Amino acid sequence: MSAVVTTQLAERRSSLLVTVLAFAAPVIFVLVPLAIFLVYSFFSVDQGTIVYAPTLGNYVRFFTDPIFLPVFWNTIVLCVSVAVICILLAYPAAYFLTTLRGRWRYALLMLLLVPLLMSYVIKIYAIRSILGLNGFLNKALVAIGILQQPSTLFVFNMNAILLTLSLLLIPFAILPIFLSLERIPQTLLRASDDLGASGLQTFLRITLPLSLPGVASAASFVFVLAIGDFLTPQMVGGTSGFTFGRILYSQFGTAYNWPFGAALSVALAIVVICAILIGERFGRSRGTSV
Amino acid sequence: MNQNPDLLTLRSVSKSYGTVAVLHDIDLSIRDGEFLTVLGPSGSGKTTVLRLIGGLEPLTTGDIRLDGQDISRMPINKRPFNTVFQDYALFPHMTVSGNVGYGLSVRHVQRKEIARRVAEALELVQLGRFADRFPAQLSGGQRQRVALARALICRPRLILLDEPLAALDLELRRQMQEFLKSIQREIKTTFLFVTHDQEEAIGMADRICVMQAGHIRQLGTPHELYYKPNCEFVARFFGENNLVAGKLGPVQGEQRPIETALGRLICSITDQPHLKAAPEGASAFAAFRPEALHLADATDGDNRFSGIIADLAFAGSSTVATIKAGADNAAQRLRLRTPSRIGGSALRSGETVALSFAPHEGHLVLA
Ligand SMILES: Nc1ncnc2c1ncn2[C@@H]1O[C@H](COP(=O)(O)OP(=O)(O)O)[C@@H](O)[C@H]1O
Ligand SMILES: [Mg+2]
């Protein structure tokens, strides 16, 4: 009798342990660092040492200094643009994939996702050489006759960041869109045809709305990855391509102001959380069952 | 009985997927306004026939004519037919009225007109209250009716239904059968209804087209199919039947004898010229229904033989006896169906009995 009770207790204790661990891992590895940042953002720095006295100074500086808010805003606009470009390029690609039959579909999907396996830095170098003054893009544009001479339009500036981020992040947009397109039952499309809809009408009224959840996930995915990236702007942005990520990075590096960097991180985290929530809200499909 | 002109004609239509032939040289005429059921076991090609007519698949050979005009190459969205899909295929992101009005709105019918006709169609299928629900919020039977309303709102010449009731439970199925039939009578549209359930087919159809292995075996009224099956497959597939193999004897007016293990059986060949024309000695079956078989009395001269009652099964309103007859009372298994009586059956298991059926209730089927 008591043996049974003890084993039951032991079982309950071990299942409790699993539950605690399952919740503890994200708490320790995600929430605790965030909390530490939040705490640090209320400290200040004096002569290179951190002063552990609570102050709102960092936030006041963020909102009043004429540098930070505009860069913050421009970075958000940049990342929204990256998300839009990625969606516009990824949607046709994903759609094309779903029109393929059987093996080809997944073979090509894998091929499109291969860049994800490559080193991030190498990819940036590769894209930089394409975008450069003597790069492939300029040479091609001159060869076709669109440009008279190589242009500096996308060399070490905001445009370069936009293009590079878009190219790097497209695979992240293709996957969710492809999955949502693939989930649309073929009979719905046939039913639409059967009811007299043209191919375009079927696409606009059935396929597109039913794939929007995938588009929303893709957009929030790309946006979050873009806004957190400081390496790409650093490498292809030159001096004019200044993003929030770079400022943030410099606070932990050259400027050596961790509390202020922490305050900037908190601002960034708020934007990221909003983006994820918006993506989640629209990513939920309405009535999924047929 | 039905003098309506042909609406749709399939002429030597065949269909192959790669090298696999799925339909062989189908000829089929659908009359305007009729309820035609395509009946056959799973894999016999019923869905394929529907898909060819609906335009979901191209034909391999032959043609399909609507009012005499070849429409084999007309694209799916131009054909004046609508389909009720087996899994309903309702659009999950649209409400019931959005679904029902879809066929009109893609044709750019005016909003007001759409609203009016949607309301009308929902009234017809008794779903007026559900106009603003999404398909996920409906029961199976309700979805079924939405799919029907969506198909008939475009006033198609022909409504194609592919086993629309297969997913419903028995009770709902019965209701929907009556419901479909009454709607068809009301809107007077031609229905082409696919099913593998012969009871469903008998209950609903004006005419039934029996398919097997990509061939049409017989096309006729339920009554014709039941009493005058033209081949062994239909005779066995359609309801319970006793089939006794034998060789044909000489024609005797409207009757013809067949020599079987049960002796000489005389069967009717009224209105079946191919049985009159068949040569003497040809292999055939005598076919008679379990309810036509009865205990012989002194007045029964023809078609008399003995058998032993192997088993008795009470089936509610009727009782079914399994009988062994022929050489040593073993060669042939037969079924006999009598109305059940409250005092119990007059038949006894293990008893040897004399049996008979009237010549006009026996039919011949060529082997
Ligand atoms: N797309 C297809 N490719 C190859 N074979 C098919 C295809 N569709 C149907 N078939 C074959 O055609 C035959 C008839 O199918 P179907 O018309 O669906 O039968 P039913 O509806 O009577 O069950 C089946 O043997 C099936 O395997
Ligand atoms: Mg089928």
PDB file of C-alpha atoms and ligand atoms in Angstrom, chain B residues 17 22 40-49 57 162-163 194, ligand 1:
ATOM      1  CA  TYR B  17      -4.130   7.006 -67.936  1.00  0.00           C
ATOM      2  CA  VAL B  22      -9.937   2.949 -67.474  1.00  0.00           C
ATOM      3  CA  GLY B  40     -20.950   0.142 -60.023  1.00  0.00           C
ATOM      4  CA  PRO B  41     -18.415  -1.331 -57.644  1.00  0.00           C
ATOM      5  CA  SER B  42     -15.469   0.761 -56.532  1.00  0.00           C
ATOM      6  CA  GLY B  43     -12.918   1.200 -59.320  1.00  0.00           C
ATOM      7  CA  SER B  44     -15.404   0.572 -62.120  1.00  0.00           C
ATOM      8  CA  GLY B  45     -14.861   4.030 -63.611  1.00  0.00           C
ATOM      9  CA  LYS B  46     -17.886   5.954 -62.315  1.00  0.00           C
ATOM     10  CA  THR B  47     -15.903   8.960 -61.107  1.00  0.00           C
ATOM     11  CA  THR B  48     -13.963   9.002 -64.349  1.00  0.00           C
ATOM     12  CA  VAL B  49     -17.186   9.261 -66.370  1.00  0.00           C
ATOM     13  CA  GLU B  57     -10.133  15.355 -67.448  1.00  0.00           C
ATOM     14  CA  ASP B 162     -20.118  11.979 -57.040  1.00  0.00           C
ATOM     15  CA  GLU B 163     -21.212   9.738 -54.156  1.00  0.00           C
ATOM     16  CA  VAL B 194     -22.826   8.341 -58.883  1.00  0.00           C
TER      17      VAL B 194
HETATM   18  N1  LIG C   1      -5.429   9.854 -62.182  1.00  0.00           N
HETATM   19  C1  LIG C   1      -5.435   8.522 -62.347  1.00  0.00           C
HETATM   20  N2  LIG C   1      -4.326   7.878 -62.779  1.00  0.00           N
HETATM   21  C2  LIG C   1      -4.323   6.544 -62.958  1.00  0.00           C
HETATM   22  N3  LIG C   1      -5.373   5.746 -62.751  1.00  0.00           N
HETATM   23  C3  LIG C   1      -6.504   6.316 -62.320  1.00  0.00           C
HETATM   24  C4  LIG C   1      -6.606   7.725 -62.101  1.00  0.00           C
HETATM   25  N4  LIG C   1      -7.865   7.999 -61.676  1.00  0.00           N
HETATM   26  C5  LIG C   1      -8.511   6.820 -61.637  1.00  0.00           C
HETATM   27  N5  LIG C   1      -7.705   5.814 -62.024  1.00  0.00           N
HETATM   28  C6  LIG C   1      -8.088   4.396 -62.118  1.00  0.00           C
HETATM   29  O1  LIG C   1      -9.246   4.293 -62.896  1.00  0.00           O
HETATM   30  C7  LIG C   1     -10.121   3.303 -62.391  1.00  0.00           C
HETATM   31  C8  LIG C   1     -11.497   3.871 -62.200  1.00  0.00           C
HETATM   32  O2  LIG C   1     -11.450   4.851 -61.217  1.00  0.00           O
HETATM   33  P1  LIG C   1     -12.724   5.657 -60.766  1.00  0.00           P
HETATM   34  O3  LIG C   1     -13.364   6.263 -61.953  1.00  0.00           O
HETATM   35  O4  LIG C   1     -12.309   6.577 -59.687  1.00  0.00           O
HETATM   36  O5  LIG C   1     -13.641   4.500 -60.177  1.00  0.00           O
HETATM   37  P2  LIG C   1     -14.924   4.607 -59.244  1.00  0.00           P
HETATM   38  O6  LIG C   1     -15.315   6.038 -59.098  1.00  0.00           O
HETATM   39  O7  LIG C   1     -15.959   3.787 -59.947  1.00  0.00           O
HETATM   40  O8  LIG C   1     -14.533   3.986 -57.947  1.00  0.00           O
HETATM   41  C9  LIG C   1      -9.503   2.800 -61.108  1.00  0.00           C
HETATM   42  O9  LIG C   1      -8.904   1.558 -61.377  1.00  0.00           O
HETATM   43  C10 LIG C   1      -8.464   3.806 -60.773  1.00  0.00           C
HETATM   44  O10 LIG C   1      -7.360   3.212 -60.150  1.00  0.00           O
END
